[in-house]
Amino acid sequence: MEMSETANASFKRPVWNAGRAVGAKRALKPKQIWEIRFYLNQRRRLRDRALFDLAIDSKLRGCDLVRMKIGDVVRGGQIRTRAIVMQQKTGRPVQFELLPDARASLLAWLERRGGTVDDYVFPSRVDHNGHLSTRQYARLVDEWVTGVGLMRSEYGTHSLRRTKASIIYRATGNLRAVQILLGHSKIENTVRYLGIDVEDALALAENTEI
């Protein structure tokens, strides 16, 4: 019996996610954050340490993170305590804080990097007028997590975006605050992004006394 063209094509076409781990990437735990920082410090990788710290504090998508310019994080020769970036995906601005660890690592990197306020914080090594690519950023994240013994398949660039948001949500239960920090237009997107389910909601309720 002959197979139809459609059935034959379906039979031959490989499944798009064959051999890949799918689903949301895990957020990092505080202990893992410090392990990666130690890993990068030991190897004196100033750029990578600054990139990692900025990714954690900014909670930005990779495409927005790599496009940041020096003027976005520096004002008057000092690293800003707060910054604002226009999101490429949504066209909406999002603000974020830069805590002491991120400010210190950014300052160390920018003192070595040099440049003007119009230059990218993380330039491409291929095209010095361009910025680090999202693909290279993803490769670096793979290297960092495997360097501290984590499974590469379970972590990625979105792990860094989700990390601080997840920690804030677990500590406060304030979903609206996390929505603002992530720059989501709808709170439903934040719920899905954090992977909040009924068990999370019940746990919060159980810890709230009236």
Coordinates of C-alpha atoms in Angstrom, one line a residue:
M1 CA 0.0 0.0 0.0
E2 CA 1.4 3.4 -1.0
M3 CA 1.6 6.3 1.4
S4 CA 0.2 9.7 0.4
E5 CA 2.6 12.5 -0.2
T6 CA 1.6 14.3 3.0
A7 CA 1.9 11.2 5.1
N8 CA 5.3 10.4 3.5
A9 CA 6.6 13.9 4.2
S10 CA 5.3 13.7 7.8
F11 CA 7.0 10.4 8.2
K12 CA 10.4 11.6 7.0
R13 CA 10.4 15.0 8.7
P14 CA 12.3 14.9 12.0
V15 CA 10.6 16.2 15.1
W16 CA 11.7 19.8 15.8
N17 CA 12.6 19.0 19.4
A18 CA 14.2 15.6 18.9
G19 CA 17.0 15.2 21.4
R20 CA 16.4 18.6 23.0
A21 CA 15.1 19.5 26.5
V22 CA 12.1 21.7 26.1
G23 CA 10.2 23.9 28.6
A24 CA 11.2 26.7 30.8
K25 CA 14.8 26.9 31.9
R26 CA 15.5 26.8 35.6
A27 CA 16.2 30.0 37.5
L28 CA 19.5 30.0 39.4
K29 CA 19.5 29.7 43.2
P30 CA 21.5 32.2 45.3
K31 CA 24.2 29.6 46.0
Q32 CA 24.6 29.0 42.3
I33 CA 24.9 32.7 41.6
W34 CA 27.8 32.9 43.9
E35 CA 29.4 29.8 42.5
I36 CA 29.4 31.3 39.0
R37 CA 30.8 34.6 40.3
F38 CA 33.6 32.7 42.0
Y39 CA 34.2 30.6 38.9
L40 CA 34.5 33.8 36.8
N41 CA 36.6 35.7 39.4
Q42 CA 39.1 32.8 39.6
R43 CA 39.6 33.0 35.9
R44 CA 39.8 36.8 35.9
R45 CA 37.1 37.1 33.3
L46 CA 36.1 40.7 33.9
R47 CA 33.8 41.0 30.9
D48 CA 31.9 37.8 31.7
R49 CA 31.5 38.7 35.4
A50 CA 30.1 42.1 34.4
L51 CA 27.8 40.5 31.8
F52 CA 26.6 37.9 34.3
D53 CA 25.9 40.5 37.1
L54 CA 24.2 42.8 34.7
A55 CA 22.0 40.0 33.4
I56 CA 20.9 39.0 36.9
D57 CA 20.1 42.6 38.0
S58 CA 18.6 43.9 34.8
K59 CA 16.3 40.9 34.2
L60 CA 16.5 41.7 30.5
R61 CA 16.0 39.4 27.5
G62 CA 19.3 38.5 25.8
C63 CA 18.5 40.7 22.8
D64 CA 18.2 43.8 25.0
L65 CA 21.1 42.9 27.3
V66 CA 23.7 42.7 24.5
R67 CA 22.5 45.9 22.9
M68 CA 23.1 48.0 26.0
K69 CA 25.4 51.0 25.5
I70 CA 27.9 52.5 28.0
G71 CA 25.6 55.5 28.4
D72 CA 22.8 53.2 29.6
V73 CA 24.8 52.3 32.7
V74 CA 27.2 55.2 33.2
R75 CA 26.4 58.8 34.2
G76 CA 29.0 61.4 35.2
G77 CA 31.8 58.9 35.3
Q78 CA 29.9 56.7 37.8
I79 CA 27.9 53.5 37.3
R80 CA 24.2 54.2 37.7
T81 CA 22.2 52.8 40.6
R82 CA 19.2 52.6 38.3
A83 CA 18.9 52.3 34.5
I84 CA 16.2 52.2 31.9
V85 CA 16.1 50.3 28.6
M86 CA 13.6 50.2 25.8
Q87 CA 12.7 46.6 25.1
Q88 CA 13.1 45.5 21.6
K89 CA 10.3 42.9 21.7
T90 CA 7.6 45.1 23.2
G91 CA 8.8 48.7 22.5
R92 CA 8.1 49.5 26.1
P93 CA 10.7 50.9 28.6
V94 CA 11.7 48.9 31.6
Q95 CA 13.7 50.1 34.6
F96 CA 16.0 48.1 36.8
E97 CA 18.4 48.6 39.7
L98 CA 22.1 48.0 39.7
L99 CA 23.3 46.7 43.1
P100 CA 26.9 47.0 44.4
D101 CA 28.2 43.7 43.0
A102 CA 27.0 44.6 39.5
R103 CA 28.3 48.2 39.8
A104 CA 31.7 47.0 40.9
S105 CA 32.1 44.4 38.1
L106 CA 30.8 46.8 35.5
L107 CA 33.3 49.5 36.6
A108 CA 36.2 47.0 36.5
W109 CA 35.2 45.9 33.0
L110 CA 34.6 49.4 31.6
E111 CA 37.9 50.7 33.0
R112 CA 39.6 48.0 30.9
R113 CA 37.2 48.2 27.9
G114 CA 37.3 52.0 27.5
G115 CA 35.1 53.6 24.9
T116 CA 32.5 56.4 24.9
V117 CA 28.8 56.5 26.1
D118 CA 27.7 55.7 22.5
D119 CA 29.7 52.4 22.4
Y120 CA 28.2 49.0 23.4
V121 CA 29.0 47.7 26.9
F122 CA 29.9 44.3 25.4
P123 CA 31.4 44.7 21.9
S124 CA 31.7 42.0 19.4
R125 CA 35.1 40.5 19.0
V126 CA 34.5 40.1 15.3
D127 CA 33.1 43.6 14.6
H128 CA 34.3 46.1 17.2
N129 CA 31.6 48.5 16.1
G130 CA 28.9 45.9 16.8
H131 CA 27.7 44.2 20.0
L132 CA 28.1 40.8 21.4
S133 CA 25.7 38.5 19.6
T134 CA 22.8 36.7 21.4
R135 CA 24.3 33.4 20.1
Q136 CA 27.6 34.1 21.8
Y137 CA 25.9 35.2 24.9
A138 CA 24.0 31.9 25.0
R139 CA 27.3 30.0 24.5
L140 CA 28.9 31.9 27.4
V141 CA 25.9 31.0 29.7
D142 CA 26.3 27.4 28.7
E143 CA 30.0 27.6 29.7
W144 CA 29.3 29.3 33.0
V145 CA 26.7 26.8 34.2
T146 CA 28.6 23.7 33.1
G147 CA 31.7 25.3 34.7
V148 CA 30.0 25.0 38.1
G149 CA 28.6 21.5 37.5
L150 CA 25.1 22.4 36.3
M151 CA 23.3 20.7 33.5
R152 CA 23.5 22.8 30.3
S153 CA 20.2 21.4 29.1
E154 CA 18.4 22.8 32.2
Y155 CA 19.8 26.4 32.1
G156 CA 20.0 29.1 29.5
T157 CA 19.9 32.9 29.0
H158 CA 16.3 32.9 30.3
S159 CA 17.6 31.4 33.5
L160 CA 19.4 34.6 34.2
R161 CA 16.4 36.7 33.3
R162 CA 14.1 34.7 35.6
T163 CA 16.5 34.4 38.5
K164 CA 16.0 37.6 40.4
A165 CA 12.3 37.8 39.5
S166 CA 11.8 34.3 40.9
I167 CA 13.7 35.2 44.1
I168 CA 11.6 38.4 44.6
Y169 CA 8.4 36.5 44.0
R170 CA 9.2 33.7 46.4
A171 CA 10.2 36.3 49.1
T172 CA 7.2 38.7 48.7
G173 CA 4.5 37.0 46.7
N174 CA 4.1 40.3 44.9
L175 CA 3.3 39.3 41.4
R176 CA 2.5 42.8 40.2
A177 CA 5.9 44.0 41.2
V178 CA 7.6 41.2 39.3
Q179 CA 5.4 42.0 36.3
I180 CA 6.8 45.6 36.3
L181 CA 10.4 44.4 36.8
L182 CA 10.2 42.0 33.9
G183 CA 8.4 44.5 31.6
H184 CA 5.5 42.2 30.9
S185 CA 2.4 43.9 29.5
K186 CA 0.0 41.3 31.0
I187 CA 0.2 39.7 34.4
E188 CA -0.8 36.4 32.8
N189 CA 2.5 36.4 31.0
T190 CA 4.3 36.8 34.3
V191 CA 2.4 33.9 35.8
R192 CA 3.4 31.6 32.9
Y193 CA 7.0 32.9 32.8
L194 CA 7.6 32.2 36.5
G195 CA 5.8 28.8 36.2
I196 CA 3.4 29.7 39.1
D197 CA 0.9 27.0 39.7
V198 CA -1.8 26.1 42.3
E199 CA 0.8 24.7 44.7
D200 CA 2.6 28.1 44.7
A201 CA -0.6 29.9 45.4
L202 CA -1.6 27.6 48.2
A203 CA 1.9 27.9 49.8
L204 CA 1.6 31.6 49.8
A205 CA -1.9 31.5 51.3
E206 CA -0.7 29.1 54.1
N207 CA 2.0 31.5 55.1
T208 CA -0.3 34.4 55.3
E209 CA -2.1 34.8 58.7
I210 CA -5.1 37.1 59.2

